[in-house]
PDB file of C-alpha atoms in Angstrom:
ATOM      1  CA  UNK N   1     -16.757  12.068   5.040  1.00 95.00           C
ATOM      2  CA  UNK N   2     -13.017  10.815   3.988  1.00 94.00           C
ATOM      3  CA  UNK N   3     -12.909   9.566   7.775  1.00 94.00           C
ATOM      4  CA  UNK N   4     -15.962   7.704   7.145  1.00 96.00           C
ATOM      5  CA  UNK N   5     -15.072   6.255   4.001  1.00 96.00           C
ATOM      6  CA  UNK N   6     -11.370   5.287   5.561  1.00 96.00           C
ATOM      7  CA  UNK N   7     -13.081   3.357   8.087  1.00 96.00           C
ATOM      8  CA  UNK N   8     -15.562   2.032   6.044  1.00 97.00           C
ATOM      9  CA  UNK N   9     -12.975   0.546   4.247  1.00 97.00           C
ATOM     10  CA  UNK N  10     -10.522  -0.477   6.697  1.00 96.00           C
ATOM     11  CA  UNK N  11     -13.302  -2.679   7.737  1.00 97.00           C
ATOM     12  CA  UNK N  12     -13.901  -4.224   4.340  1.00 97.00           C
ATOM     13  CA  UNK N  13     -10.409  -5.322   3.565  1.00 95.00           C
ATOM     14  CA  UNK N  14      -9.309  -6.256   7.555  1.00 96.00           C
ATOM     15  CA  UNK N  15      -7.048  -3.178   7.950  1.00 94.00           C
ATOM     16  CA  UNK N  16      -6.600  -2.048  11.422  1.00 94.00           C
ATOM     17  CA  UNK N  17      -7.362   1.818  11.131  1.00 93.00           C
ATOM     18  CA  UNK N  18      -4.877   2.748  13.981  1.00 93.00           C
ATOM     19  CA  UNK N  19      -2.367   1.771  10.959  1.00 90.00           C
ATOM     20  CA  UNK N  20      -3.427   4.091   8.467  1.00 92.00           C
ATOM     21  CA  UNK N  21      -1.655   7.325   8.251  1.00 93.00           C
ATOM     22  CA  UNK N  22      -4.067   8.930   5.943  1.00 94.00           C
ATOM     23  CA  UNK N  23      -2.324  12.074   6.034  1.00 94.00           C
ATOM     24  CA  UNK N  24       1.423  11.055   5.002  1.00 95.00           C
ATOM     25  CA  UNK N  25      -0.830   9.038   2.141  1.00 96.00           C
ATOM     26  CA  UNK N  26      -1.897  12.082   0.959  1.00 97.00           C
ATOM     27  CA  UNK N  27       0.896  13.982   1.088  1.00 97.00           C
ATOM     28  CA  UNK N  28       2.796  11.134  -0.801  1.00 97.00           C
ATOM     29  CA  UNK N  29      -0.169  11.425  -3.242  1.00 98.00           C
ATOM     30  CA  UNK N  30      -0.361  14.790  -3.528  1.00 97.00           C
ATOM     31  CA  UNK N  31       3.747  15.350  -4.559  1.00 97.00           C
ATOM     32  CA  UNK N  32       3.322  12.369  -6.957  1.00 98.00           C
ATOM     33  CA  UNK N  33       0.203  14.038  -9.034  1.00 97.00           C
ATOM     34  CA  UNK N  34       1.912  17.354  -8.732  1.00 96.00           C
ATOM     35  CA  UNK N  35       5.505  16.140  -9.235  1.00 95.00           C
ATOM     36  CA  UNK N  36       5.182  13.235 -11.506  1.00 97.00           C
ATOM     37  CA  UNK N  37       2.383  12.738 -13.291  1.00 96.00           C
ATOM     38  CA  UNK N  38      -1.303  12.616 -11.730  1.00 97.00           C
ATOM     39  CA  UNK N  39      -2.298   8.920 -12.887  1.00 98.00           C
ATOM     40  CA  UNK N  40       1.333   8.083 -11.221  1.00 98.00           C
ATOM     41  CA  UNK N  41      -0.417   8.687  -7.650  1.00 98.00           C
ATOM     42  CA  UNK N  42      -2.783   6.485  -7.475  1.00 97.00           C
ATOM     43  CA  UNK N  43      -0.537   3.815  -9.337  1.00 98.00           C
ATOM     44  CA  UNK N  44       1.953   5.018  -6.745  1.00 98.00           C
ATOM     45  CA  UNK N  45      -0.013   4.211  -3.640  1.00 97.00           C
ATOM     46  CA  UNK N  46      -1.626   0.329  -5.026  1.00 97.00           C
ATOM     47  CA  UNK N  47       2.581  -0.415  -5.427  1.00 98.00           C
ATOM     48  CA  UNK N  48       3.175   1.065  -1.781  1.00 97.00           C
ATOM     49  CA  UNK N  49       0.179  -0.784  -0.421  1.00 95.00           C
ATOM     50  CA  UNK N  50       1.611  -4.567  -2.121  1.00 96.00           C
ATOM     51  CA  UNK N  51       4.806  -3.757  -0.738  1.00 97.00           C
ATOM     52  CA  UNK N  52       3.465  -3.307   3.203  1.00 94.00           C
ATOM     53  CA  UNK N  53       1.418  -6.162   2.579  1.00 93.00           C
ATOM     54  CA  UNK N  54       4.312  -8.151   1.134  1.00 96.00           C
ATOM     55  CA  UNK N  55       6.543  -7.263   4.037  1.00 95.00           C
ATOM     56  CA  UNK N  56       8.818  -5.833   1.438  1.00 96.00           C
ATOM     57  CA  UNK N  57       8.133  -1.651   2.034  1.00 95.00           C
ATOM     58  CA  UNK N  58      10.841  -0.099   4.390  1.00 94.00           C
ATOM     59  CA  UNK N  59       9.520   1.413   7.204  1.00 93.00           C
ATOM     60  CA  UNK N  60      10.416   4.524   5.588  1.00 96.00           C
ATOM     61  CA  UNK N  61       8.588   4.196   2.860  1.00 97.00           C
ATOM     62  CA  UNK N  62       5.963   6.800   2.507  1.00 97.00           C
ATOM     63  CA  UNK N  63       8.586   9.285   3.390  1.00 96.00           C
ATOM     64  CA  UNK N  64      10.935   7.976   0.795  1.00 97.00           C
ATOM     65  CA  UNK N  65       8.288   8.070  -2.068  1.00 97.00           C
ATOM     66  CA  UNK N  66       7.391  11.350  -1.311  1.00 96.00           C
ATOM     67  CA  UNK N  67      10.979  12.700  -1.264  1.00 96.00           C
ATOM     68  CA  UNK N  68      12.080  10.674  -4.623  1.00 96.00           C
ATOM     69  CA  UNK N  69       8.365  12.839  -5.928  1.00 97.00           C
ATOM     70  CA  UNK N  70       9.640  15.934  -4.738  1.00 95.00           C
ATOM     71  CA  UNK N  71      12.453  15.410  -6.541  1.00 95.00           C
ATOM     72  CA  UNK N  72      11.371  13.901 -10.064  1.00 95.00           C
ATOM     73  CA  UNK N  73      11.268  16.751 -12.917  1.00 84.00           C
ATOM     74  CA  UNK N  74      14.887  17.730 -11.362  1.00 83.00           C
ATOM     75  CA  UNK N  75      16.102  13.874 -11.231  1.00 81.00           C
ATOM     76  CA  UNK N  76      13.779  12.747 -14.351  1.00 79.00           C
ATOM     77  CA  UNK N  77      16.008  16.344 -16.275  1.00 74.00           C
ATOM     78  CA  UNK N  78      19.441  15.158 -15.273  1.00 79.00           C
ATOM     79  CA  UNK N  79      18.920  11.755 -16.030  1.00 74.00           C
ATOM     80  CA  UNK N  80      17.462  12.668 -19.916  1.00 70.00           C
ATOM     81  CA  UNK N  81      20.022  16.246 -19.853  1.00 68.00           C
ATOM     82  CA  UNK N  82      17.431  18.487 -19.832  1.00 58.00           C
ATOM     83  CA  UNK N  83      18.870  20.958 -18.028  1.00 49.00           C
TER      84      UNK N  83
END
């Protein structure tokens, strides 16, 4: 069913599915909800998706968000001193 619905959409909004990596969009998704905050994910993947269309995203990027949500409560506790 999600590949259905992926291509279902892809073909709504003029996405080439061959560009989709649904699985690193998960992931990323998955370590933001878990890591962060769950209404941060899909928040987290609308900002990733105006960046790629913007040209603005590094190629990196998915990898890079889900690192920096991997990382949050330790980051998000040194940053307030809640160690």
């Amino acid at each position: 069913m999600l590949a259905e619905w992926t291509a279902l959409v892809c073909r709504e909004l003029g996405v080439d599915p061959a560009k989709v990596d649904r699985d690193a969009l998960l992931d990323l998704t998955k370590e933001v909800a878990h890591g962060v905050t769950r209404p941060a994910a899909p928040l987290t993947a609308y900002l990733l998706g105006l960046a790629q269309g913007a040209g603005s995203a590094p190629q990196d990027a998915v990898e890079r968000l889900t690192a920096l949500a991997r990382e949050w409560e330790r980051t998000a506790a040194e940053t307030t001193g809640d160690r």
